[in-house]
Amino acid sequence: MSFDYLLNKINAAGLEHEPFSHLYIKDFFNNQHFSQITAAPEIALRARDSDGQLFDELFEAGYKIIEFPGCITNKDTYINWHRVKGTKQKHNNTACEGFGVTLRLMSASTPFISELMQFINGQQLQEVLAAKFGIDLDDVFYDSGIQKYLDGYEISPHPDIRRKALTYMVNINPGPGSEEKEHHTHYLVFRDAYKYVQAYWEGHPEAERCWVPWNWCDTRKMQRENNSIVIFSPTNLTMHGVKARYDHLSNQRTQLYGNLWYHVQTVTSHPEWEDFVISQAEPKLTTSIKSKVKSVVPVSMRDFIRSHIPGGKHVARKF
């Protein structure tokens, strides 16, 4: 069964620019294919009564827990946390409130899903994605898969690390009503008071980009539509995040997910969001933190703060 028409859709799609440059295609798969995907036993798992039963079902279907941002890999730790959800987590980024588990389908039991996995891992798709965004395939390597994300999964707003050349996400959620559930990707912009962080990333390509708190950004778009794909090449503007709060026992957030990664790592420093907190009252800044922030604030950022942020002149004078 051919999926070549998907390559044609990607080639023909035009870029959207709100809130940043990306491809967005609704009804990515044709109706027949999408119905087969969401009805396949690897995707539409049987409803279970407990987290333990759900993990058993996932493992039996061919899924494996993987290392993934915003997640832990210990099943028992997750189950214990989820039982008393709302307790403070210690396993995720400090910009987040929760954490989850991501599982990737390692083997398919149905021929149709097996063929789909071959397609998303195939050379043709990689070539089309790279060409669409002007990426040299010799500079990158590829990873992709079918993934499920359990309740609590959270990755706060971030633009993706500099080593990522491209990312795509296709919603293939089984079960009715998935579009109304709270587990979809947010596409965001920095609030004016925090745009100096973006200015810093722009002026310091050697510094890694980090996750930031949710209240530093505003959501402009959400990818709620089932059978939709979003593709973009990360820049300092490509802020996105997920906060999954939903009942995963009947059906789970499910995606086709893939990335192109640069072979060469170019960053030499890794400032975290706490390093960018510069608007606190003077007594609350310890000497070490203040000096650390001051050392990473270039003159160009101070000028940006003065000209773009309410009260910026007062903040910038401290530095």
PDB file of C-alpha atoms in Angstrom:
ATOM      1  CA  MET A   1       0.000   0.000   0.000  1.00  0.00           C
ATOM      2  CA  SER A   2       1.573   3.268  -1.115  1.00  0.00           C
ATOM      3  CA  PHE A   3       1.946   6.348   1.057  1.00  0.00           C
ATOM      4  CA  ASP A   4       3.605   8.377  -1.717  1.00  0.00           C
ATOM      5  CA  TYR A   5       0.704  10.837  -1.799  1.00  0.00           C
ATOM      6  CA  LEU A   6       1.885  12.101   1.602  1.00  0.00           C
ATOM      7  CA  LEU A   7       5.181  13.156   0.037  1.00  0.00           C
ATOM      8  CA  ASN A   8       3.233  15.122  -2.561  1.00  0.00           C
ATOM      9  CA  LYS A   9       1.212  16.856   0.166  1.00  0.00           C
ATOM     10  CA  ILE A  10       4.373  17.953   1.951  1.00  0.00           C
ATOM     11  CA  ASN A  11       5.925  19.180  -1.295  1.00  0.00           C
ATOM     12  CA  ALA A  12       2.807  21.173  -2.195  1.00  0.00           C
ATOM     13  CA  ALA A  13       2.151  22.724   1.229  1.00  0.00           C
ATOM     14  CA  GLY A  14       2.911  26.396   1.818  1.00  0.00           C
ATOM     15  CA  LEU A  15       4.417  27.789   4.991  1.00  0.00           C
ATOM     16  CA  GLU A  16       2.230  29.350   7.664  1.00  0.00           C
ATOM     17  CA  HIS A  17       3.808  32.111   9.739  1.00  0.00           C
ATOM     18  CA  GLU A  18       1.702  32.422  12.911  1.00  0.00           C
ATOM     19  CA  PRO A  19       3.131  32.179  15.483  1.00  0.00           C
ATOM     20  CA  PHE A  20       6.279  31.096  13.562  1.00  0.00           C
ATOM     21  CA  SER A  21       7.127  29.528  10.205  1.00  0.00           C
ATOM     22  CA  HIS A  22       5.792  25.979   9.907  1.00  0.00           C
ATOM     23  CA  LEU A  23       3.900  23.600   7.670  1.00  0.00           C
ATOM     24  CA  TYR A  24       0.431  22.644   8.809  1.00  0.00           C
ATOM     25  CA  ILE A  25      -1.579  20.096   6.850  1.00  0.00           C
ATOM     26  CA  LYS A  26      -5.048  18.961   7.870  1.00  0.00           C
ATOM     27  CA  ASP A  27      -6.385  15.580   6.719  1.00  0.00           C
ATOM     28  CA  PHE A  28      -2.842  14.368   6.134  1.00  0.00           C
ATOM     29  CA  PHE A  29      -3.783  10.733   5.523  1.00  0.00           C
ATOM     30  CA  ASN A  30      -6.677   9.877   3.260  1.00  0.00           C
ATOM     31  CA  ASN A  31      -9.820   8.693   5.031  1.00  0.00           C
ATOM     32  CA  GLN A  32      -9.219   5.007   4.346  1.00  0.00           C
ATOM     33  CA  HIS A  33      -5.681   5.049   5.674  1.00  0.00           C
ATOM     34  CA  PHE A  34      -6.510   7.130   8.727  1.00  0.00           C
ATOM     35  CA  SER A  35      -9.401   4.827   9.642  1.00  0.00           C
ATOM     36  CA  GLN A  36      -7.075   1.838   9.378  1.00  0.00           C
ATOM     37  CA  ILE A  37      -4.443   3.529  11.533  1.00  0.00           C
ATOM     38  CA  THR A  38      -6.757   4.528  14.360  1.00  0.00           C
ATOM     39  CA  ALA A  39      -8.548   1.159  14.357  1.00  0.00           C
ATOM     40  CA  ALA A  40      -5.361  -0.925  14.404  1.00  0.00           C
ATOM     41  CA  PRO A  41      -4.874  -2.913  17.631  1.00  0.00           C
ATOM     42  CA  GLU A  42      -1.446  -1.287  18.166  1.00  0.00           C
ATOM     43  CA  ILE A  43      -3.086   2.164  18.215  1.00  0.00           C
ATOM     44  CA  ALA A  44      -6.578   1.545  19.638  1.00  0.00           C
ATOM     45  CA  LEU A  45      -5.634  -0.415  22.720  1.00  0.00           C
ATOM     46  CA  ARG A  46      -8.254  -2.046  24.905  1.00  0.00           C
ATOM     47  CA  ALA A  47      -9.533   0.147  27.737  1.00  0.00           C
ATOM     48  CA  ARG A  48      -7.999  -0.790  31.087  1.00  0.00           C
ATOM     49  CA  ASP A  49      -8.949  -0.168  34.723  1.00  0.00           C
ATOM     50  CA  SER A  50      -5.560   0.787  36.181  1.00  0.00           C
ATOM     51  CA  ASP A  51      -2.146   2.133  35.234  1.00  0.00           C
ATOM     52  CA  GLY A  52      -0.583  -1.267  35.852  1.00  0.00           C
ATOM     53  CA  GLN A  53      -3.003  -2.939  33.452  1.00  0.00           C
ATOM     54  CA  LEU A  54      -2.389  -0.193  30.898  1.00  0.00           C
ATOM     55  CA  PHE A  55       1.366  -0.759  30.962  1.00  0.00           C
ATOM     56  CA  ASP A  56       0.808  -4.496  30.519  1.00  0.00           C
ATOM     57  CA  GLU A  57      -1.388  -3.736  27.510  1.00  0.00           C
ATOM     58  CA  LEU A  58       1.198  -1.368  26.030  1.00  0.00           C
ATOM     59  CA  PHE A  59       4.069  -3.808  26.440  1.00  0.00           C
ATOM     60  CA  GLU A  60       2.009  -6.643  24.959  1.00  0.00           C
ATOM     61  CA  ALA A  61       1.196  -4.430  21.952  1.00  0.00           C
ATOM     62  CA  GLY A  62       4.899  -3.878  21.243  1.00  0.00           C
ATOM     63  CA  TYR A  63       5.599  -0.582  22.992  1.00  0.00           C
ATOM     64  CA  LYS A  64       8.704   0.203  25.017  1.00  0.00           C
ATOM     65  CA  ILE A  65       9.333   3.069  27.457  1.00  0.00           C
ATOM     66  CA  ILE A  66      11.908   5.430  25.942  1.00  0.00           C
ATOM     67  CA  GLU A  67      14.056   8.312  27.117  1.00  0.00           C
ATOM     68  CA  PHE A  68      12.156  11.445  26.154  1.00  0.00           C
ATOM     69  CA  PRO A  69      12.051  15.083  27.311  1.00  0.00           C
ATOM     70  CA  GLY A  70       9.498  15.677  30.052  1.00  0.00           C
ATOM     71  CA  CYS A  71       9.420  12.007  31.016  1.00  0.00           C
ATOM     72  CA  ILE A  72      10.863   9.357  33.283  1.00  0.00           C
ATOM     73  CA  THR A  73      11.581   5.760  32.332  1.00  0.00           C
ATOM     74  CA  ASN A  74      10.724   3.976  35.582  1.00  0.00           C
ATOM     75  CA  LYS A  75       7.227   2.508  35.353  1.00  0.00           C
ATOM     76  CA  ASP A  76       6.806   2.009  39.098  1.00  0.00           C
ATOM     77  CA  THR A  77       7.939   5.547  39.938  1.00  0.00           C
ATOM     78  CA  TYR A  78       5.404   6.901  37.479  1.00  0.00           C
ATOM     79  CA  ILE A  79       2.561   4.734  38.813  1.00  0.00           C
ATOM     80  CA  ASN A  80       3.322   5.804  42.399  1.00  0.00           C
ATOM     81  CA  TRP A  81       3.378   9.492  41.414  1.00  0.00           C
ATOM     82  CA  HIS A  82       0.224   9.173  39.341  1.00  0.00           C
ATOM     83  CA  ARG A  83      -1.633   7.576  42.244  1.00  0.00           C
ATOM     84  CA  VAL A  84      -1.248  10.791  44.262  1.00  0.00           C
ATOM     85  CA  LYS A  85      -1.066  13.161  41.307  1.00  0.00           C
ATOM     86  CA  GLY A  86      -0.657  16.747  42.375  1.00  0.00           C
ATOM     87  CA  THR A  87       2.289  16.078  44.642  1.00  0.00           C
ATOM     88  CA  LYS A  88       5.430  17.993  43.713  1.00  0.00           C
ATOM     89  CA  GLN A  89       7.509  16.208  41.110  1.00  0.00           C
ATOM     90  CA  LYS A  90      11.292  16.027  41.257  1.00  0.00           C
ATOM     91  CA  HIS A  91      11.978  14.250  37.995  1.00  0.00           C
ATOM     92  CA  ASN A  92      11.367  16.918  35.369  1.00  0.00           C
ATOM     93  CA  ASN A  93      12.517  20.400  34.462  1.00  0.00           C
ATOM     94  CA  THR A  94      11.908  23.048  37.144  1.00  0.00           C
ATOM     95  CA  ALA A  95       9.704  24.949  34.668  1.00  0.00           C
ATOM     96  CA  CYS A  96       7.190  22.076  34.788  1.00  0.00           C
ATOM     97  CA  GLU A  97       4.615  20.843  37.284  1.00  0.00           C
ATOM     98  CA  GLY A  98       4.377  17.198  36.203  1.00  0.00           C
ATOM     99  CA  PHE A  99       6.028  14.445  34.261  1.00  0.00           C
ATOM    100  CA  GLY A 100       4.917  11.531  32.180  1.00  0.00           C
ATOM    101  CA  VAL A 101       6.023   8.445  30.331  1.00  0.00           C
ATOM    102  CA  THR A 102       6.538   8.153  26.573  1.00  0.00           C
ATOM    103  CA  LEU A 103       6.394   4.791  24.845  1.00  0.00           C
ATOM    104  CA  ARG A 104       7.437   3.994  21.279  1.00  0.00           C
ATOM    105  CA  LEU A 105       6.040   1.154  19.205  1.00  0.00           C
ATOM    106  CA  MET A 106       9.006  -1.136  18.533  1.00  0.00           C
ATOM    107  CA  SER A 107       7.234  -3.795  16.488  1.00  0.00           C
ATOM    108  CA  ALA A 108       3.858  -3.998  14.756  1.00  0.00           C
ATOM    109  CA  SER A 109       1.520  -6.979  14.710  1.00  0.00           C
ATOM    110  CA  THR A 110      -0.561  -5.848  11.728  1.00  0.00           C
ATOM    111  CA  PRO A 111       0.868  -5.572   8.183  1.00  0.00           C
ATOM    112  CA  PHE A 112      -0.646  -2.133   7.636  1.00  0.00           C
ATOM    113  CA  ILE A 113       1.043  -0.562  10.674  1.00  0.00           C
ATOM    114  CA  SER A 114       4.262  -2.365   9.807  1.00  0.00           C
ATOM    115  CA  GLU A 115       4.181  -0.791   6.334  1.00  0.00           C
ATOM    116  CA  LEU A 116       3.429   2.614   7.847  1.00  0.00           C
ATOM    117  CA  MET A 117       6.459   2.288  10.129  1.00  0.00           C
ATOM    118  CA  GLN A 118       8.626   1.402   7.146  1.00  0.00           C
ATOM    119  CA  PHE A 119       7.393   4.500   5.339  1.00  0.00           C
ATOM    120  CA  ILE A 120       8.051   6.956   8.196  1.00  0.00           C
ATOM    121  CA  ASN A 121      11.517   5.470   8.646  1.00  0.00           C
ATOM    122  CA  GLY A 122      12.233   5.440   4.918  1.00  0.00           C
ATOM    123  CA  GLN A 123      14.686   7.479   2.888  1.00  0.00           C
ATOM    124  CA  GLN A 124      12.040   9.100   0.678  1.00  0.00           C
ATOM    125  CA  LEU A 125      10.346  10.893   3.542  1.00  0.00           C
ATOM    126  CA  GLN A 126      13.679  12.094   4.892  1.00  0.00           C
ATOM    127  CA  GLU A 127      14.637  13.475   1.496  1.00  0.00           C
ATOM    128  CA  VAL A 128      11.363  15.353   1.075  1.00  0.00           C
ATOM    129  CA  LEU A 129      11.497  16.842   4.581  1.00  0.00           C
ATOM    130  CA  ALA A 130      15.115  17.924   4.199  1.00  0.00           C
ATOM    131  CA  ALA A 131      14.546  19.456   0.769  1.00  0.00           C
ATOM    132  CA  LYS A 132      11.451  21.341   1.936  1.00  0.00           C
ATOM    133  CA  PHE A 133      13.444  23.108   4.646  1.00  0.00           C
ATOM    134  CA  GLY A 134      16.773  23.430   2.832  1.00  0.00           C
ATOM    135  CA  ILE A 135      18.615  20.902   4.997  1.00  0.00           C
ATOM    136  CA  ASP A 136      21.553  18.871   3.656  1.00  0.00           C
ATOM    137  CA  LEU A 137      20.933  15.219   4.517  1.00  0.00           C
ATOM    138  CA  ASP A 138      24.666  14.659   4.835  1.00  0.00           C
ATOM    139  CA  ASP A 139      24.640  17.006   7.851  1.00  0.00           C
ATOM    140  CA  VAL A 140      21.925  15.185   9.808  1.00  0.00           C
ATOM    141  CA  PHE A 141      20.649  11.876  11.095  1.00  0.00           C
ATOM    142  CA  TYR A 142      17.033  10.840  11.530  1.00  0.00           C
ATOM    143  CA  ASP A 143      14.831   9.253  14.155  1.00  0.00           C
ATOM    144  CA  SER A 144      11.078   8.611  14.100  1.00  0.00           C
ATOM    145  CA  GLY A 145       8.360   6.374  15.448  1.00  0.00           C
ATOM    146  CA  ILE A 146       4.812   5.858  16.642  1.00  0.00           C
ATOM    147  CA  GLN A 147       4.567   7.133  20.218  1.00  0.00           C
ATOM    148  CA  LYS A 148       2.081   7.278  23.083  1.00  0.00           C
ATOM    149  CA  TYR A 149       2.307   9.861  25.879  1.00  0.00           C
ATOM    150  CA  LEU A 150       0.642   9.168  29.212  1.00  0.00           C
ATOM    151  CA  ASP A 151      -1.140  11.561  31.550  1.00  0.00           C
ATOM    152  CA  GLY A 152       1.151  14.075  33.254  1.00  0.00           C
ATOM    153  CA  TYR A 153       3.510  14.382  30.303  1.00  0.00           C
ATOM    154  CA  GLU A 154       4.758  17.943  30.275  1.00  0.00           C
ATOM    155  CA  ILE A 155       7.375  19.882  28.399  1.00  0.00           C
ATOM    156  CA  SER A 156       7.151  23.604  29.073  1.00  0.00           C
ATOM    157  CA  PRO A 157       7.576  26.236  26.328  1.00  0.00           C
ATOM    158  CA  HIS A 158      10.849  25.840  24.442  1.00  0.00           C
ATOM    159  CA  PRO A 159      12.119  26.377  20.891  1.00  0.00           C
ATOM    160  CA  ASP A 160      14.018  23.033  20.685  1.00  0.00           C
ATOM    161  CA  ILE A 161      17.734  22.647  21.171  1.00  0.00           C
ATOM    162  CA  ARG A 162      20.100  23.913  18.502  1.00  0.00           C
ATOM    163  CA  ARG A 163      21.137  20.459  17.390  1.00  0.00           C
ATOM    164  CA  LYS A 164      17.616  19.682  16.138  1.00  0.00           C
ATOM    165  CA  ALA A 165      17.296  20.531  12.437  1.00  0.00           C
ATOM    166  CA  LEU A 166      13.629  19.616  11.927  1.00  0.00           C
ATOM    167  CA  THR A 167      10.696  18.088  13.774  1.00  0.00           C
ATOM    168  CA  TYR A 168       7.256  16.826  12.777  1.00  0.00           C
ATOM    169  CA  MET A 169       4.199  15.594  14.672  1.00  0.00           C
ATOM    170  CA  VAL A 170       1.112  13.843  13.271  1.00  0.00           C
ATOM    171  CA  ASN A 171      -1.904  13.361  15.537  1.00  0.00           C
ATOM    172  CA  ILE A 172      -3.232   9.799  15.194  1.00  0.00           C
ATOM    173  CA  ASN A 173      -5.310   9.718  18.363  1.00  0.00           C
ATOM    174  CA  PRO A 174      -7.717   6.772  18.680  1.00  0.00           C
ATOM    175  CA  GLY A 175     -11.169   7.003  20.206  1.00  0.00           C
ATOM    176  CA  PRO A 176     -13.796   9.747  20.017  1.00  0.00           C
ATOM    177  CA  GLY A 177     -13.414  13.269  21.333  1.00  0.00           C
ATOM    178  CA  SER A 178      -9.623  13.462  21.211  1.00  0.00           C
ATOM    179  CA  GLU A 179      -9.672  17.058  19.994  1.00  0.00           C
ATOM    180  CA  GLU A 180     -11.318  18.228  23.220  1.00  0.00           C
ATOM    181  CA  LYS A 181      -8.823  16.508  25.501  1.00  0.00           C
ATOM    182  CA  GLU A 182      -6.055  18.445  27.203  1.00  0.00           C
ATOM    183  CA  HIS A 183      -2.979  16.776  25.773  1.00  0.00           C
ATOM    184  CA  HIS A 184      -2.229  18.757  22.619  1.00  0.00           C
ATOM    185  CA  THR A 185       0.806  20.753  21.527  1.00  0.00           C
ATOM    186  CA  HIS A 186       0.734  24.503  22.196  1.00  0.00           C
ATOM    187  CA  TYR A 187       2.496  26.883  19.809  1.00  0.00           C
ATOM    188  CA  LEU A 188       3.465  30.041  21.653  1.00  0.00           C
ATOM    189  CA  VAL A 189       5.170  33.426  21.698  1.00  0.00           C
ATOM    190  CA  PHE A 190       7.108  35.122  24.474  1.00  0.00           C
ATOM    191  CA  ARG A 191       5.267  37.802  26.414  1.00  0.00           C
ATOM    192  CA  ASP A 192       6.836  41.231  25.961  1.00  0.00           C
ATOM    193  CA  ALA A 193       8.395  41.175  29.417  1.00  0.00           C
ATOM    194  CA  TYR A 194      10.472  38.104  28.510  1.00  0.00           C
ATOM    195  CA  LYS A 195      11.439  38.750  24.895  1.00  0.00           C
ATOM    196  CA  TYR A 196      14.942  39.592  26.083  1.00  0.00           C
ATOM    197  CA  VAL A 197      15.476  35.822  26.445  1.00  0.00           C
ATOM    198  CA  GLN A 198      14.891  35.408  22.725  1.00  0.00           C
ATOM    199  CA  ALA A 199      17.202  38.353  22.067  1.00  0.00           C
ATOM    200  CA  TYR A 200      19.900  36.615  24.086  1.00  0.00           C
ATOM    201  CA  TRP A 201      19.513  33.372  22.099  1.00  0.00           C
ATOM    202  CA  GLU A 202      19.730  35.398  18.899  1.00  0.00           C
ATOM    203  CA  GLY A 203      22.953  37.102  19.953  1.00  0.00           C
ATOM    204  CA  HIS A 204      24.568  34.009  21.465  1.00  0.00           C
ATOM    205  CA  PRO A 205      24.430  31.053  19.047  1.00  0.00           C
ATOM    206  CA  GLU A 206      26.924  29.213  21.254  1.00  0.00           C
ATOM    207  CA  ALA A 207      24.399  29.146  24.147  1.00  0.00           C
ATOM    208  CA  GLU A 208      21.826  26.352  24.258  1.00  0.00           C
ATOM    209  CA  ARG A 209      18.140  27.271  24.219  1.00  0.00           C
ATOM    210  CA  CYS A 210      16.193  26.202  27.297  1.00  0.00           C
ATOM    211  CA  TRP A 211      12.694  25.489  28.574  1.00  0.00           C
ATOM    212  CA  VAL A 212      10.925  28.406  30.235  1.00  0.00           C
ATOM    213  CA  PRO A 213       7.913  28.714  32.585  1.00  0.00           C
ATOM    214  CA  TRP A 214       4.450  28.689  31.043  1.00  0.00           C
ATOM    215  CA  ASN A 215       3.661  32.180  32.322  1.00  0.00           C
ATOM    216  CA  TRP A 216       6.481  33.648  30.246  1.00  0.00           C
ATOM    217  CA  CYS A 217       4.549  32.848  27.057  1.00  0.00           C
ATOM    218  CA  ASP A 218       1.115  33.036  25.442  1.00  0.00           C
ATOM    219  CA  THR A 219      -0.443  30.260  23.367  1.00  0.00           C
ATOM    220  CA  ARG A 220      -1.343  31.387  19.849  1.00  0.00           C
ATOM    221  CA  LYS A 221      -2.289  28.026  18.347  1.00  0.00           C
ATOM    222  CA  MET A 222      -2.919  24.436  19.414  1.00  0.00           C
ATOM    223  CA  GLN A 223      -2.640  21.339  17.272  1.00  0.00           C
ATOM    224  CA  ARG A 224      -5.909  19.753  18.357  1.00  0.00           C
ATOM    225  CA  GLU A 225      -7.040  18.375  14.991  1.00  0.00           C
ATOM    226  CA  ASN A 226      -6.726  14.653  14.537  1.00  0.00           C
ATOM    227  CA  ASN A 227      -4.961  13.582  11.332  1.00  0.00           C
ATOM    228  CA  SER A 228      -3.031  16.865  11.198  1.00  0.00           C
ATOM    229  CA  ILE A 229       0.719  17.302  10.774  1.00  0.00           C
ATOM    230  CA  VAL A 230       2.938  20.172  11.875  1.00  0.00           C
ATOM    231  CA  ILE A 231       6.502  20.402  10.556  1.00  0.00           C
ATOM    232  CA  PHE A 232       9.083  23.077  11.342  1.00  0.00           C
ATOM    233  CA  SER A 233      12.784  23.751  11.491  1.00  0.00           C
ATOM    234  CA  PRO A 234      13.634  25.068  14.979  1.00  0.00           C
ATOM    235  CA  THR A 235      14.727  28.669  15.409  1.00  0.00           C
ATOM    236  CA  ASN A 236      14.769  31.074  18.339  1.00  0.00           C
ATOM    237  CA  LEU A 237      11.076  31.743  17.625  1.00  0.00           C
ATOM    238  CA  THR A 238       9.653  28.203  17.520  1.00  0.00           C
ATOM    239  CA  MET A 239       8.208  28.104  21.028  1.00  0.00           C
ATOM    240  CA  HIS A 240       6.023  25.072  21.728  1.00  0.00           C
ATOM    241  CA  GLY A 241       5.043  22.919  24.693  1.00  0.00           C
ATOM    242  CA  VAL A 242       2.664  20.266  25.996  1.00  0.00           C
ATOM    243  CA  LYS A 243       0.853  19.817  29.308  1.00  0.00           C
ATOM    244  CA  ALA A 244      -1.114  16.548  29.205  1.00  0.00           C
ATOM    245  CA  ARG A 245      -3.924  16.303  31.750  1.00  0.00           C
ATOM    246  CA  TYR A 246      -6.338  13.582  30.664  1.00  0.00           C
ATOM    247  CA  ASP A 247      -7.643  10.059  31.375  1.00  0.00           C
ATOM    248  CA  HIS A 248      -5.341   7.692  29.506  1.00  0.00           C
ATOM    249  CA  LEU A 249      -6.994   4.413  30.492  1.00  0.00           C
ATOM    250  CA  SER A 250      -9.419   4.330  27.559  1.00  0.00           C
ATOM    251  CA  ASN A 251      -7.162   5.829  24.870  1.00  0.00           C
ATOM    252  CA  GLN A 252      -3.879   7.673  24.775  1.00  0.00           C
ATOM    253  CA  ARG A 253      -2.272  10.680  23.110  1.00  0.00           C
ATOM    254  CA  THR A 254      -0.705   9.061  20.039  1.00  0.00           C
ATOM    255  CA  GLN A 255       1.527  10.556  17.356  1.00  0.00           C
ATOM    256  CA  LEU A 256       3.777   9.838  14.449  1.00  0.00           C
ATOM    257  CA  TYR A 257       6.859  11.735  15.552  1.00  0.00           C
ATOM    258  CA  GLY A 258      10.175  12.386  13.854  1.00  0.00           C
ATOM    259  CA  ASN A 259      13.280  14.565  13.877  1.00  0.00           C
ATOM    260  CA  LEU A 260      16.351  15.408  11.869  1.00  0.00           C
ATOM    261  CA  TRP A 261      19.398  16.019  14.088  1.00  0.00           C
ATOM    262  CA  TYR A 262      22.671  17.702  13.161  1.00  0.00           C
ATOM    263  CA  HIS A 263      25.720  15.491  13.591  1.00  0.00           C
ATOM    264  CA  VAL A 264      27.783  18.372  14.965  1.00  0.00           C
ATOM    265  CA  GLN A 265      27.137  19.885  18.379  1.00  0.00           C
ATOM    266  CA  THR A 266      27.890  23.625  18.366  1.00  0.00           C
ATOM    267  CA  VAL A 267      26.844  24.869  21.828  1.00  0.00           C
ATOM    268  CA  THR A 268      29.347  25.578  24.590  1.00  0.00           C
ATOM    269  CA  SER A 269      27.092  26.892  27.376  1.00  0.00           C
ATOM    270  CA  HIS A 270      23.750  25.817  28.835  1.00  0.00           C
ATOM    271  CA  PRO A 271      21.945  28.641  30.661  1.00  0.00           C
ATOM    272  CA  GLU A 272      18.654  27.592  32.278  1.00  0.00           C
ATOM    273  CA  TRP A 273      15.543  29.714  32.697  1.00  0.00           C
ATOM    274  CA  GLU A 274      16.525  30.686  36.242  1.00  0.00           C
ATOM    275  CA  ASP A 275      19.610  32.406  34.815  1.00  0.00           C
ATOM    276  CA  PHE A 276      17.337  34.796  32.910  1.00  0.00           C
ATOM    277  CA  VAL A 277      15.316  36.003  35.912  1.00  0.00           C
ATOM    278  CA  ILE A 278      16.471  39.618  36.096  1.00  0.00           C
ATOM    279  CA  SER A 279      13.370  41.515  37.229  1.00  0.00           C
ATOM    280  CA  GLN A 280      13.280  40.456  40.878  1.00  0.00           C
ATOM    281  CA  ALA A 281      13.783  42.921  43.681  1.00  0.00           C
ATOM    282  CA  GLU A 282      17.466  43.528  44.459  1.00  0.00           C
ATOM    283  CA  PRO A 283      17.531  41.831  47.922  1.00  0.00           C
ATOM    284  CA  LYS A 284      16.145  38.583  46.468  1.00  0.00           C
ATOM    285  CA  LEU A 285      19.050  38.153  44.063  1.00  0.00           C
ATOM    286  CA  THR A 286      21.969  36.369  45.604  1.00  0.00           C
ATOM    287  CA  THR A 287      25.370  37.673  44.605  1.00  0.00           C
ATOM    288  CA  SER A 288      26.166  34.526  42.631  1.00  0.00           C
ATOM    289  CA  ILE A 289      22.919  34.509  40.659  1.00  0.00           C
ATOM    290  CA  LYS A 290      23.032  38.238  39.947  1.00  0.00           C
ATOM    291  CA  SER A 291      26.617  38.080  38.737  1.00  0.00           C
ATOM    292  CA  LYS A 292      25.761  35.047  36.627  1.00  0.00           C
ATOM    293  CA  VAL A 293      22.849  36.833  34.974  1.00  0.00           C
ATOM    294  CA  LYS A 294      24.896  39.982  34.483  1.00  0.00           C
ATOM    295  CA  SER A 295      27.639  38.015  32.777  1.00  0.00           C
ATOM    296  CA  VAL A 296      25.246  36.695  30.103  1.00  0.00           C
ATOM    297  CA  VAL A 297      23.371  39.942  29.383  1.00  0.00           C
ATOM    298  CA  PRO A 298      25.007  41.612  26.372  1.00  0.00           C
ATOM    299  CA  VAL A 299      24.724  45.305  25.603  1.00  0.00           C
ATOM    300  CA  SER A 300      22.336  44.531  22.757  1.00  0.00           C
ATOM    301  CA  MET A 301      19.936  42.841  25.194  1.00  0.00           C
ATOM    302  CA  ARG A 302      20.064  45.775  27.594  1.00  0.00           C
ATOM    303  CA  ASP A 303      19.173  48.078  24.700  1.00  0.00           C
ATOM    304  CA  PHE A 304      16.316  45.730  23.781  1.00  0.00           C
ATOM    305  CA  ILE A 305      14.988  45.788  27.354  1.00  0.00           C
ATOM    306  CA  ARG A 306      15.102  49.582  27.467  1.00  0.00           C
ATOM    307  CA  SER A 307      13.244  50.002  24.182  1.00  0.00           C
ATOM    308  CA  HIS A 308      10.705  47.128  24.204  1.00  0.00           C
ATOM    309  CA  ILE A 309       9.739  46.214  27.769  1.00  0.00           C
ATOM    310  CA  PRO A 310       7.580  48.298  30.129  1.00  0.00           C
ATOM    311  CA  GLY A 311       9.826  49.383  32.974  1.00  0.00           C
ATOM    312  CA  GLY A 312      12.801  48.101  31.041  1.00  0.00           C
ATOM    313  CA  LYS A 313      14.913  51.186  31.670  1.00  0.00           C
ATOM    314  CA  HIS A 314      14.800  50.511  35.400  1.00  0.00           C
ATOM    315  CA  VAL A 315      15.678  46.812  34.969  1.00  0.00           C
ATOM    316  CA  ALA A 316      18.447  47.433  32.431  1.00  0.00           C
ATOM    317  CA  ARG A 317      20.130  50.052  34.668  1.00  0.00           C
ATOM    318  CA  LYS A 318      20.806  47.289  37.209  1.00  0.00           C
ATOM    319  CA  PHE A 319      23.056  45.655  34.644  1.00  0.00           C
TER     320      PHE A 319
END
